[in-house]
PDB file of C-alpha atoms in Angstrom:
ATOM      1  CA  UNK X   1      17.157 -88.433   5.845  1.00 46.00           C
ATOM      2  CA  UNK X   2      18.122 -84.838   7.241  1.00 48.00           C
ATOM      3  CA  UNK X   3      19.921 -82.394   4.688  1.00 50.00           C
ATOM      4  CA  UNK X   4      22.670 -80.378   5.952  1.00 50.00           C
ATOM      5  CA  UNK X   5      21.600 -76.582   5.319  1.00 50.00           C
ATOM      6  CA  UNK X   6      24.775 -74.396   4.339  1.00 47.00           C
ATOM      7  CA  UNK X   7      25.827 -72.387   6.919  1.00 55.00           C
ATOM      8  CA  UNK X   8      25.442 -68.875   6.472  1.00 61.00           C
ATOM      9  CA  UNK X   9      28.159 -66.319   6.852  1.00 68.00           C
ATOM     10  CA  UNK X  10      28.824 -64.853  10.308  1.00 78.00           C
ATOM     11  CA  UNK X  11      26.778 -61.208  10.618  1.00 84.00           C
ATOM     12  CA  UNK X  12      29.667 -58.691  11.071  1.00 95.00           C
ATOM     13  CA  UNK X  13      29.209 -55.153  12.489  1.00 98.00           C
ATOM     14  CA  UNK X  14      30.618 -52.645  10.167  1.00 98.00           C
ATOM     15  CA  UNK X  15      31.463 -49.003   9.719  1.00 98.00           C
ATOM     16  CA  UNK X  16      31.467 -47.871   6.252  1.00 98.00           C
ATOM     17  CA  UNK X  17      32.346 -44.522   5.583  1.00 98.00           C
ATOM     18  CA  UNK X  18      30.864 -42.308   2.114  1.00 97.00           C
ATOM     19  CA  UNK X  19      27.705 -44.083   2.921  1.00 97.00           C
ATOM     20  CA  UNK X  20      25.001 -41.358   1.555  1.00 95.00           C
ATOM     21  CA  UNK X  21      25.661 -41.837  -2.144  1.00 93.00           C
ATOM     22  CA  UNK X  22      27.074 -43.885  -4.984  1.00 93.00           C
ATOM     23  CA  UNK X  23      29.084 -46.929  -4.270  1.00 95.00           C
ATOM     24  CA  UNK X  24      28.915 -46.074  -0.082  1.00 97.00           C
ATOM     25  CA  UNK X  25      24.798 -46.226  -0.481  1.00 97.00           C
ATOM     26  CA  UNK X  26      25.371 -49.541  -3.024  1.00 97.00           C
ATOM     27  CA  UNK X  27      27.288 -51.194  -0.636  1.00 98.00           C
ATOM     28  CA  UNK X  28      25.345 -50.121   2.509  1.00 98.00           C
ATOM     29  CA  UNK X  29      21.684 -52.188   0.976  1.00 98.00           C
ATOM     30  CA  UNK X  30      24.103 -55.110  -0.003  1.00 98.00           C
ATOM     31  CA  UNK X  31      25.267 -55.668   3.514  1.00 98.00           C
ATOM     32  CA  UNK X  32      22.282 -54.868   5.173  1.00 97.00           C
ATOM     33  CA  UNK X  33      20.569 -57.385   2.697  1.00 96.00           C
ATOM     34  CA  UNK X  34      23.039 -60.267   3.904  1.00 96.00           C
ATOM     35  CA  UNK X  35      22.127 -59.469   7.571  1.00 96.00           C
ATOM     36  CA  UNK X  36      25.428 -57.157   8.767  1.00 97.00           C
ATOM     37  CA  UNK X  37      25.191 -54.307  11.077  1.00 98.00           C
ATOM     38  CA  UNK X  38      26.278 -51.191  10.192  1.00 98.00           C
ATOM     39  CA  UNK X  39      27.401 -47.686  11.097  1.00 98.00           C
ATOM     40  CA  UNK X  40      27.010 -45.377   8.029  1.00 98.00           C
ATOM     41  CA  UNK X  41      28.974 -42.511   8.451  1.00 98.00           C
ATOM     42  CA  UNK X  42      29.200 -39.722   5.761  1.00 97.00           C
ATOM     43  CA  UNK X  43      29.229 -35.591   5.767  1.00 96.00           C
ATOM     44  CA  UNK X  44      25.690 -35.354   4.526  1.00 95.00           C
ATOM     45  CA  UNK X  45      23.299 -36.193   7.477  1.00 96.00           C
ATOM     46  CA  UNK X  46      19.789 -35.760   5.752  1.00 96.00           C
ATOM     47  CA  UNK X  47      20.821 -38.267   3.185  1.00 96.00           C
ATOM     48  CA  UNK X  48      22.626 -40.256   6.047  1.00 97.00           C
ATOM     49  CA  UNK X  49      19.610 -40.641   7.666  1.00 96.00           C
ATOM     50  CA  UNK X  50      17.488 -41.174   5.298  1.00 97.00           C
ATOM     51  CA  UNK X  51      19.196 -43.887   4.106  1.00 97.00           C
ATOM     52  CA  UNK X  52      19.760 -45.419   7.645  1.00 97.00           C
ATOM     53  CA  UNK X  53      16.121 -45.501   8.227  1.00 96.00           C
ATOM     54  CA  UNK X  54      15.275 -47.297   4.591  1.00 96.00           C
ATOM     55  CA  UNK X  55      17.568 -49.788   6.148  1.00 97.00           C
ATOM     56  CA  UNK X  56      16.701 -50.161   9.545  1.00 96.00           C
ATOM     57  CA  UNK X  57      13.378 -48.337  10.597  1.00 91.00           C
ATOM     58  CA  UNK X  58      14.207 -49.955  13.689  1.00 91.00           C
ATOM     59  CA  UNK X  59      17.501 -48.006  14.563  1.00 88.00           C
ATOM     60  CA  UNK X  60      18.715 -51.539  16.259  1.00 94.00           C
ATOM     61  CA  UNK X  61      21.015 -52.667  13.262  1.00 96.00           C
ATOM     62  CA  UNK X  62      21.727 -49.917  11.559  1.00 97.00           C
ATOM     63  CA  UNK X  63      23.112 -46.497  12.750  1.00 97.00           C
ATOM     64  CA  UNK X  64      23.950 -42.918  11.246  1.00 97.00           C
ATOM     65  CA  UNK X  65      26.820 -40.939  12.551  1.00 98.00           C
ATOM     66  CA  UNK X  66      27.740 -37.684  10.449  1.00 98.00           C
ATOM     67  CA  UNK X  67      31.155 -37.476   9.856  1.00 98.00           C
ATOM     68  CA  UNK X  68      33.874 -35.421   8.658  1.00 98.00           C
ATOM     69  CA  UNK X  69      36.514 -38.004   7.631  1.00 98.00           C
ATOM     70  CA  UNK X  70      39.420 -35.115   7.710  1.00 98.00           C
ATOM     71  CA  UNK X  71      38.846 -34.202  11.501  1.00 98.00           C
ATOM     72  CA  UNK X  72      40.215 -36.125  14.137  1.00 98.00           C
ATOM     73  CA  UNK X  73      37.745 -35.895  16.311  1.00 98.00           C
ATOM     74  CA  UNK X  74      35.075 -36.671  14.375  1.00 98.00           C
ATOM     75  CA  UNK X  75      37.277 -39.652  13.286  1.00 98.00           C
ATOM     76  CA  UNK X  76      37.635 -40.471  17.149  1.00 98.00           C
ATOM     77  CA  UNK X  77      33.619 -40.084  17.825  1.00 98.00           C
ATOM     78  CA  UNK X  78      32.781 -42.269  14.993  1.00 98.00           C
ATOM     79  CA  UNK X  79      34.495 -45.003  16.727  1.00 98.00           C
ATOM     80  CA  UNK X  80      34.182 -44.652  20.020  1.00 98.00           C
ATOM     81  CA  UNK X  81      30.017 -44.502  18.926  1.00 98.00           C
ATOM     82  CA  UNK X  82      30.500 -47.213  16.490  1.00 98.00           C
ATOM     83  CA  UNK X  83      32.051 -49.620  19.748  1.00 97.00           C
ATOM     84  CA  UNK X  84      29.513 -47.808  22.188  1.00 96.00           C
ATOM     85  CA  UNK X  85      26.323 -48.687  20.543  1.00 96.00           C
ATOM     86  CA  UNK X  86      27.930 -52.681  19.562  1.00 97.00           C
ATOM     87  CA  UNK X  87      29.920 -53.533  21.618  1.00 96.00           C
ATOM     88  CA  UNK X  88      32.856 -53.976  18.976  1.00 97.00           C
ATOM     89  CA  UNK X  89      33.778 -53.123  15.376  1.00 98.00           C
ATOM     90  CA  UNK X  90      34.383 -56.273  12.926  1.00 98.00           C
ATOM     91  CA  UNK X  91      34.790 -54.735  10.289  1.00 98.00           C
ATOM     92  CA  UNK X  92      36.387 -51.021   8.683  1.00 98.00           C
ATOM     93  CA  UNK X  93      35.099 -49.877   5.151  1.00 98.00           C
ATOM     94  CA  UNK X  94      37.151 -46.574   4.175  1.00 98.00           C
ATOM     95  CA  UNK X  95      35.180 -45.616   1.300  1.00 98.00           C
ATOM     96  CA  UNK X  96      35.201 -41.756   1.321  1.00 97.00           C
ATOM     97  CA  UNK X  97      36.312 -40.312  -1.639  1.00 95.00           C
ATOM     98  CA  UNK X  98      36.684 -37.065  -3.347  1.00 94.00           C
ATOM     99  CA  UNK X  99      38.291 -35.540  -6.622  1.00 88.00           C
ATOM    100  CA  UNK X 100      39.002 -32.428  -8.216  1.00 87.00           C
ATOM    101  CA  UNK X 101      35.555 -31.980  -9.566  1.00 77.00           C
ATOM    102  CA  UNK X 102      36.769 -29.212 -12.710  1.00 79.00           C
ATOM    103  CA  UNK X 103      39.694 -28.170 -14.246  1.00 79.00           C
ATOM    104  CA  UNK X 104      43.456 -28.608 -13.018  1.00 84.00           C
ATOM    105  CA  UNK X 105      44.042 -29.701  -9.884  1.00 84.00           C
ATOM    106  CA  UNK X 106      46.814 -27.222  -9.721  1.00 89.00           C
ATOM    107  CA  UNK X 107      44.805 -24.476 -10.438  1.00 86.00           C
ATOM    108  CA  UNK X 108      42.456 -25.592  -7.626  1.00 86.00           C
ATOM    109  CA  UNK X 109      42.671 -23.745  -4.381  1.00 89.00           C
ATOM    110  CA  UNK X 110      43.143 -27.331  -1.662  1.00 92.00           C
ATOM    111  CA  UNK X 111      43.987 -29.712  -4.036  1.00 93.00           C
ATOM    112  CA  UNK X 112      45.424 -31.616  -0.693  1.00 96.00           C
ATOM    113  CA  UNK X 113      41.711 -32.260   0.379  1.00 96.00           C
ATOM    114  CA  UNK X 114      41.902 -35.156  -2.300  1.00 96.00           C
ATOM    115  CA  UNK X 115      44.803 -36.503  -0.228  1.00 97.00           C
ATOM    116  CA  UNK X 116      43.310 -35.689   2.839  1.00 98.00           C
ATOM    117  CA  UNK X 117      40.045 -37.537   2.008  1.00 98.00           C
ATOM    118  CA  UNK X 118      41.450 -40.756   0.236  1.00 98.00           C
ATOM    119  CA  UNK X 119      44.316 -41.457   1.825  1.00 98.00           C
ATOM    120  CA  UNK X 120      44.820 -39.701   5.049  1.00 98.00           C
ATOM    121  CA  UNK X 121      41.569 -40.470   6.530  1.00 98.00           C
ATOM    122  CA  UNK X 122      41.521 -44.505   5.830  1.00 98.00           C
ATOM    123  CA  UNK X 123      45.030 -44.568   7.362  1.00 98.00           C
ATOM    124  CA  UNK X 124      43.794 -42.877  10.305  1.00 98.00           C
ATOM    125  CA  UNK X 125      40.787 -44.346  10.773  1.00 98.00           C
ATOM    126  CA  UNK X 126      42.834 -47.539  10.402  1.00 98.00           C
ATOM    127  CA  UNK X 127      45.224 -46.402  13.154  1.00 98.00           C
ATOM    128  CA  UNK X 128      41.933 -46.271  15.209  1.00 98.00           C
ATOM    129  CA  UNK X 129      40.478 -49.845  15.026  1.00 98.00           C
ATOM    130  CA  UNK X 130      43.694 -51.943  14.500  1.00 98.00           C
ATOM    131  CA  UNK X 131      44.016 -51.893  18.332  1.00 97.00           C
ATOM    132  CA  UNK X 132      41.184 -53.279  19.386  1.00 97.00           C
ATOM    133  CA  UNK X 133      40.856 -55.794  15.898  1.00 98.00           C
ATOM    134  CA  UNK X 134      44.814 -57.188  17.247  1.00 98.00           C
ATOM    135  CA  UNK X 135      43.288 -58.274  20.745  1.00 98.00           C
ATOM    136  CA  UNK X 136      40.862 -59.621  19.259  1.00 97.00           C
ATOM    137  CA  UNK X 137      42.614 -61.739  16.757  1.00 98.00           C
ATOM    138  CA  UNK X 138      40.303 -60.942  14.361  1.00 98.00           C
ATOM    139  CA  UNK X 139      38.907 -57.658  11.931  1.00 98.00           C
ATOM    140  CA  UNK X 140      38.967 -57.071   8.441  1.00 98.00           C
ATOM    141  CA  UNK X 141      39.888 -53.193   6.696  1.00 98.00           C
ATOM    142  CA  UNK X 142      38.511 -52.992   3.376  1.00 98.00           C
ATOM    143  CA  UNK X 143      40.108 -49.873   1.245  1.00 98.00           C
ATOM    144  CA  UNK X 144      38.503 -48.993  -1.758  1.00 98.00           C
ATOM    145  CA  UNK X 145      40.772 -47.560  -4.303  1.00 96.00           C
ATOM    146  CA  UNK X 146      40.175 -47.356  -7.824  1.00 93.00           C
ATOM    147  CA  UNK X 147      42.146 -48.518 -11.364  1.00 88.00           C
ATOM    148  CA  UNK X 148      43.501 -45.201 -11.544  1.00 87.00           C
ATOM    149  CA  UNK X 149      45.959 -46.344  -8.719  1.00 87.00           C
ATOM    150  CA  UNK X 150      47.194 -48.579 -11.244  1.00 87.00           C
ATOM    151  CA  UNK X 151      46.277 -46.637 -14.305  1.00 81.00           C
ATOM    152  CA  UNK X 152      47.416 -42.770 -13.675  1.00 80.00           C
ATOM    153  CA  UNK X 153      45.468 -40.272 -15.757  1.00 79.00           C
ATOM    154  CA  UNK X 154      44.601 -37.284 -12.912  1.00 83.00           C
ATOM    155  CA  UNK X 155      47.996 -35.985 -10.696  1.00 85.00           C
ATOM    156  CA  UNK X 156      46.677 -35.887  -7.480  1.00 94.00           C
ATOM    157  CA  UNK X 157      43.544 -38.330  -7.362  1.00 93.00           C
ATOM    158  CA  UNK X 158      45.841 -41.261  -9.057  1.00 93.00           C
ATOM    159  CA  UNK X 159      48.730 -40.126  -5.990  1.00 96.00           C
ATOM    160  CA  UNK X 160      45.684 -41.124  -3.541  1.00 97.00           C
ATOM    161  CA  UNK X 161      44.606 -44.050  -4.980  1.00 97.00           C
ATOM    162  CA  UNK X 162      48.574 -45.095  -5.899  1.00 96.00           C
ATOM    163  CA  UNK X 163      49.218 -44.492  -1.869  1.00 97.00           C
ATOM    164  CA  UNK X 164      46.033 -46.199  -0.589  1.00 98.00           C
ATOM    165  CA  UNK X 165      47.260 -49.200  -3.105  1.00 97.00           C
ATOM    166  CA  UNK X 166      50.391 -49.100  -1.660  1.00 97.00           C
ATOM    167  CA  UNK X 167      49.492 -48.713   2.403  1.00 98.00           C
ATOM    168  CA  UNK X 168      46.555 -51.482   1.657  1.00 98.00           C
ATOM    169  CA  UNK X 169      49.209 -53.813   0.338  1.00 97.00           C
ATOM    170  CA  UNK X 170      51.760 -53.487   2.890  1.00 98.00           C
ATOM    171  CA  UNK X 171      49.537 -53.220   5.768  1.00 98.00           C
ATOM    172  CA  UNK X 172      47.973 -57.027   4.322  1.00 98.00           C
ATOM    173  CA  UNK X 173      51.415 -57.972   4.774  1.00 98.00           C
ATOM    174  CA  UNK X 174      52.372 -55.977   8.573  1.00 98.00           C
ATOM    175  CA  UNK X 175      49.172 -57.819   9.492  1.00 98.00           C
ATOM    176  CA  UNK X 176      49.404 -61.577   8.450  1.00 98.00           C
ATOM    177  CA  UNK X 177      48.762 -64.374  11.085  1.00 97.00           C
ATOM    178  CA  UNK X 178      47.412 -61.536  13.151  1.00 98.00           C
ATOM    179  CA  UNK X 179      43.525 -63.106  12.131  1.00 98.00           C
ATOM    180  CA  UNK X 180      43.114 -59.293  10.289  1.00 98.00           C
ATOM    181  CA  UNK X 181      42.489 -59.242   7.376  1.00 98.00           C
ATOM    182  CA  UNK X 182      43.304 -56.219   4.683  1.00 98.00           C
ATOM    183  CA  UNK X 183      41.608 -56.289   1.048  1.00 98.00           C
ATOM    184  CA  UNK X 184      41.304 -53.307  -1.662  1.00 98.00           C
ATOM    185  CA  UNK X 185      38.823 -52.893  -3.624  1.00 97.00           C
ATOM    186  CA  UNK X 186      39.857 -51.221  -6.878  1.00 95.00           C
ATOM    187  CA  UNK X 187      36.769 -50.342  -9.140  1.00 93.00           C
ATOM    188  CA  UNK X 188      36.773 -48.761 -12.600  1.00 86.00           C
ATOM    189  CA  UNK X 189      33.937 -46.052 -13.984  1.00 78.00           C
ATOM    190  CA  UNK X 190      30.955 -46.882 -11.898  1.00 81.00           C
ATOM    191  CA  UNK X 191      28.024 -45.000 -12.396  1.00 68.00           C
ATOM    192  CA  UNK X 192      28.516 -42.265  -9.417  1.00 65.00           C
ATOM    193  CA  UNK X 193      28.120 -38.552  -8.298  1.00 65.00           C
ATOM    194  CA  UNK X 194      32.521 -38.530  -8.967  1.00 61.00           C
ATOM    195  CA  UNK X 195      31.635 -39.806 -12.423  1.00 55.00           C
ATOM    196  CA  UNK X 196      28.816 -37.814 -13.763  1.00 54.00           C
ATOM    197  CA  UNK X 197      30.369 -36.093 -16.278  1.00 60.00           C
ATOM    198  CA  UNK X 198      32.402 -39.265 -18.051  1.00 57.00           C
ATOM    199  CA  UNK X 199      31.087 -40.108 -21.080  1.00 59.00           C
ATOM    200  CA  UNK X 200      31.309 -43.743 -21.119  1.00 61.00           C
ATOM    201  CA  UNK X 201      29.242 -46.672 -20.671  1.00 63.00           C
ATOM    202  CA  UNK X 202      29.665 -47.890 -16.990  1.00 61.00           C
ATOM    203  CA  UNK X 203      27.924 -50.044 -14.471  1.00 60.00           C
ATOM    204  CA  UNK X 204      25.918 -49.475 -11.557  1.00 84.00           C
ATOM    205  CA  UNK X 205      27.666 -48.772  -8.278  1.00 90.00           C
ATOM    206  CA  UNK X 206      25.717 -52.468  -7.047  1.00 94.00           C
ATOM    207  CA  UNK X 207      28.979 -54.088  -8.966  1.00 94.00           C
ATOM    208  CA  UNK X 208      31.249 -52.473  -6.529  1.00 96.00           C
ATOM    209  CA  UNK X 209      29.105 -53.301  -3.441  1.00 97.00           C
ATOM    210  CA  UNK X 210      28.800 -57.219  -4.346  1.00 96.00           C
ATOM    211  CA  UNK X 211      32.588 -57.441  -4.694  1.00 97.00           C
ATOM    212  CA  UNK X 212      33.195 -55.972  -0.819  1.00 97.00           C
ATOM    213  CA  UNK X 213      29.963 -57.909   0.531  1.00 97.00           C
ATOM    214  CA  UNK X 214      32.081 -60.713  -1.348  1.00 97.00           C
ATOM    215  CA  UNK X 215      35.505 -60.332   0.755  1.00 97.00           C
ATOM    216  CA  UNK X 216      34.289 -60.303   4.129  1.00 97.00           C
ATOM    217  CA  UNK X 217      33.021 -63.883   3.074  1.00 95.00           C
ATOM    218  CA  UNK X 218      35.933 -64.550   1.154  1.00 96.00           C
ATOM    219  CA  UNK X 219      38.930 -62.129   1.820  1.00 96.00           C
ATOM    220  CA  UNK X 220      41.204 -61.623  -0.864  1.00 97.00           C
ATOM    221  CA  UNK X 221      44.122 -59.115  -1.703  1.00 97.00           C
ATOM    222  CA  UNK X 222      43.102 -56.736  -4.100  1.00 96.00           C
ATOM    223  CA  UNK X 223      39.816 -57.010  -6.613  1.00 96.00           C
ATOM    224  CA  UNK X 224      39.626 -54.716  -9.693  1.00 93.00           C
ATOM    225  CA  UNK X 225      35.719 -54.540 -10.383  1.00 92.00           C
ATOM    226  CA  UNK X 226      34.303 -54.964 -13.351  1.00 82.00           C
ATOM    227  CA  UNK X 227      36.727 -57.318 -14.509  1.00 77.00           C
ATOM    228  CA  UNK X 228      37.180 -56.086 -17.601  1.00 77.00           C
ATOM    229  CA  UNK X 229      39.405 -53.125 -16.046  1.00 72.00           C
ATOM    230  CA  UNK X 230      41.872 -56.216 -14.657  1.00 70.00           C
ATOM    231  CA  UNK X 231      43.085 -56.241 -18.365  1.00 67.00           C
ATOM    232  CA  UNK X 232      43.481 -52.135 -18.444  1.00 69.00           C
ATOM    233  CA  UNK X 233      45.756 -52.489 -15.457  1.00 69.00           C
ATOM    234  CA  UNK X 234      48.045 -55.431 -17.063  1.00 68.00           C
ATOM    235  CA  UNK X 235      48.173 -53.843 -20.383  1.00 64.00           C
ATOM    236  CA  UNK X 236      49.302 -50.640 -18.653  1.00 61.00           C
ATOM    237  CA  UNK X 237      52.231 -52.075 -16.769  1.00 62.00           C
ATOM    238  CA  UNK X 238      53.194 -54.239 -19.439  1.00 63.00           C
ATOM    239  CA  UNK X 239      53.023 -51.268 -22.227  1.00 56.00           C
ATOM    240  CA  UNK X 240      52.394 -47.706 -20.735  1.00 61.00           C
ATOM    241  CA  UNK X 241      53.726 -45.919 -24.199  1.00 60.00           C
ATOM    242  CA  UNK X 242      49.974 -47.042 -25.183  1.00 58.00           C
ATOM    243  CA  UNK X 243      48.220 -45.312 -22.361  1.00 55.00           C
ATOM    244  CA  UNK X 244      50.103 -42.255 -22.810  1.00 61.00           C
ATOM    245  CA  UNK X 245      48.583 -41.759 -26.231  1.00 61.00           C
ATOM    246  CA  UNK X 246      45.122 -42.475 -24.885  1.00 58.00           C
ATOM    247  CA  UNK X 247      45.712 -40.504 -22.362  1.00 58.00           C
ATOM    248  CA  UNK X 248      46.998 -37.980 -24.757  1.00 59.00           C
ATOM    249  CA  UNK X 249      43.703 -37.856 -26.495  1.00 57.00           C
ATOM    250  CA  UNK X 250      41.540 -37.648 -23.520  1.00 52.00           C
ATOM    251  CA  UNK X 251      43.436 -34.710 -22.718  1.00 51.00           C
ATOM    252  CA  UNK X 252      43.159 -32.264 -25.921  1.00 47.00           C
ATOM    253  CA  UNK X 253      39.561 -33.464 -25.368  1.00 48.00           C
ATOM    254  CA  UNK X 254      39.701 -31.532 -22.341  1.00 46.00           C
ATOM    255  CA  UNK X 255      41.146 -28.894 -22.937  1.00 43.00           C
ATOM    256  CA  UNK X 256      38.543 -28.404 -26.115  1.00 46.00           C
ATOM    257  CA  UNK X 257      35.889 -28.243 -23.597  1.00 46.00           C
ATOM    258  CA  UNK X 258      37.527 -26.509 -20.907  1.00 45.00           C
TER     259      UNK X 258
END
């Protein structure tokens, strides 16, 4: 009697940007571990590399390519390497992300880098695959946003993660029956360079990486990660008078310690 053996996921080559650290470097083992091929792209090429050879000693599977994610051109090189050295690009994992690391964001001097980062740079980058993903009839662009594009607490981080929400959404939509696929990932507080300074308990970033390793195999629309943030995202549409006063707290918190 012969068993069937389950048949294993396809191997997809990706490009993840915000590789070197925190939910990037999470999500860049995960993959690797399930057999994908990647090109990590991030500004920091020490810890690029570094983390591409832990991978891949080999260089065959896994590439670095330092990146800026705000300049075109190194947008443009990152793909036309990424396509170069495989052939093709399956997959699109805009992960970069910056905030306003202190104080107000209006008394910081490019507040617009946040926008520039997290929500310029995926569309862009987006712009840049979709082309060759169409032909193909097939692709997948995961966006990782964050609660606080459901939740707002922070002006202009929440308008980038709000707008990536939004362009994720609709693009899903612009793209169906195309064999494309468009998912956003939205976590809560992970533990992360971004979140050093929050005093709460969170997760690793691994929780994050397991739920985008998870929609390549099974896309979906939009997963809030760890679940118990899905509940922080109802509760705030359904009564936002109640986040305003914890929001309201967490604020004359700051400003005691700023």
């Amino acid at each position: 009697m012969t068993t069937t053996q389950p048949k294993q996921p396809p191997a997809r080559v990706v490009v993840l940007t915000g590789a070197s650290s925190g939910i990037g470097r999470a999500a860049a083992q995960e993959l690797a571990s399930r057999g994908h091929t990647l090109v990590l792209a991030a500004r920091r090429a020490d810890q690029l590399m570094a983390l591409a050879l832990e991978l891949d000693a080999s260089g065959t599977r896994v590439i670095a390519v330092p990146t800026d994610v705000t300049k075109p051109e190194s947008r443009q090189y990152l793909v036309d390497l990424a396509r170069g050295h495989f052939g093709h690009i399956d997959v699109l994992i805009n992960n970069a992300g910056v905030t306003v690391e202190r104080g107000w964001w209006w008394d910081d001097p490019d507040p617009l880098r946040v926008l520039r980062v997290n929500l310029e740079a995926p569309i862009e980058l987006t712009r840049l695959v979709l082309p060759e993903m169409r032909s193909r009839g097939a692709g997948h662009i995961v966006n990782i946003g964050s609660v606080a594009g459901r939740a707002a607490t922070n002006g202009i981080y929440s308008a980038s993660k709000f707008g990536l929400r939004g362009f994720s959404l609709a693009l899903r939509r612009e793209l169906l029956g195309s064999g494309v696929d468009v998912s956003l990932i939205a976590p809560g507080f992970v533990k992360s360079e971004m979140t050093a300074r929050a005093r709460l308990p969170m997760p690793g970033p691994e929780v994050v990486a397991r739920a985008v390793a998870g929609v390549l195999d099974r896309p979906q629309r939009e997963v809030i990660v760890p679940g118990a943030y899905r509940a922080l995202a109802l509760l705030e549409a359904a009564l936002p008078g109640l986040g305003d006063g914890l929001v309201r707290r967490l604020i004359r918190r700051r400003y005691d310690h700023s």
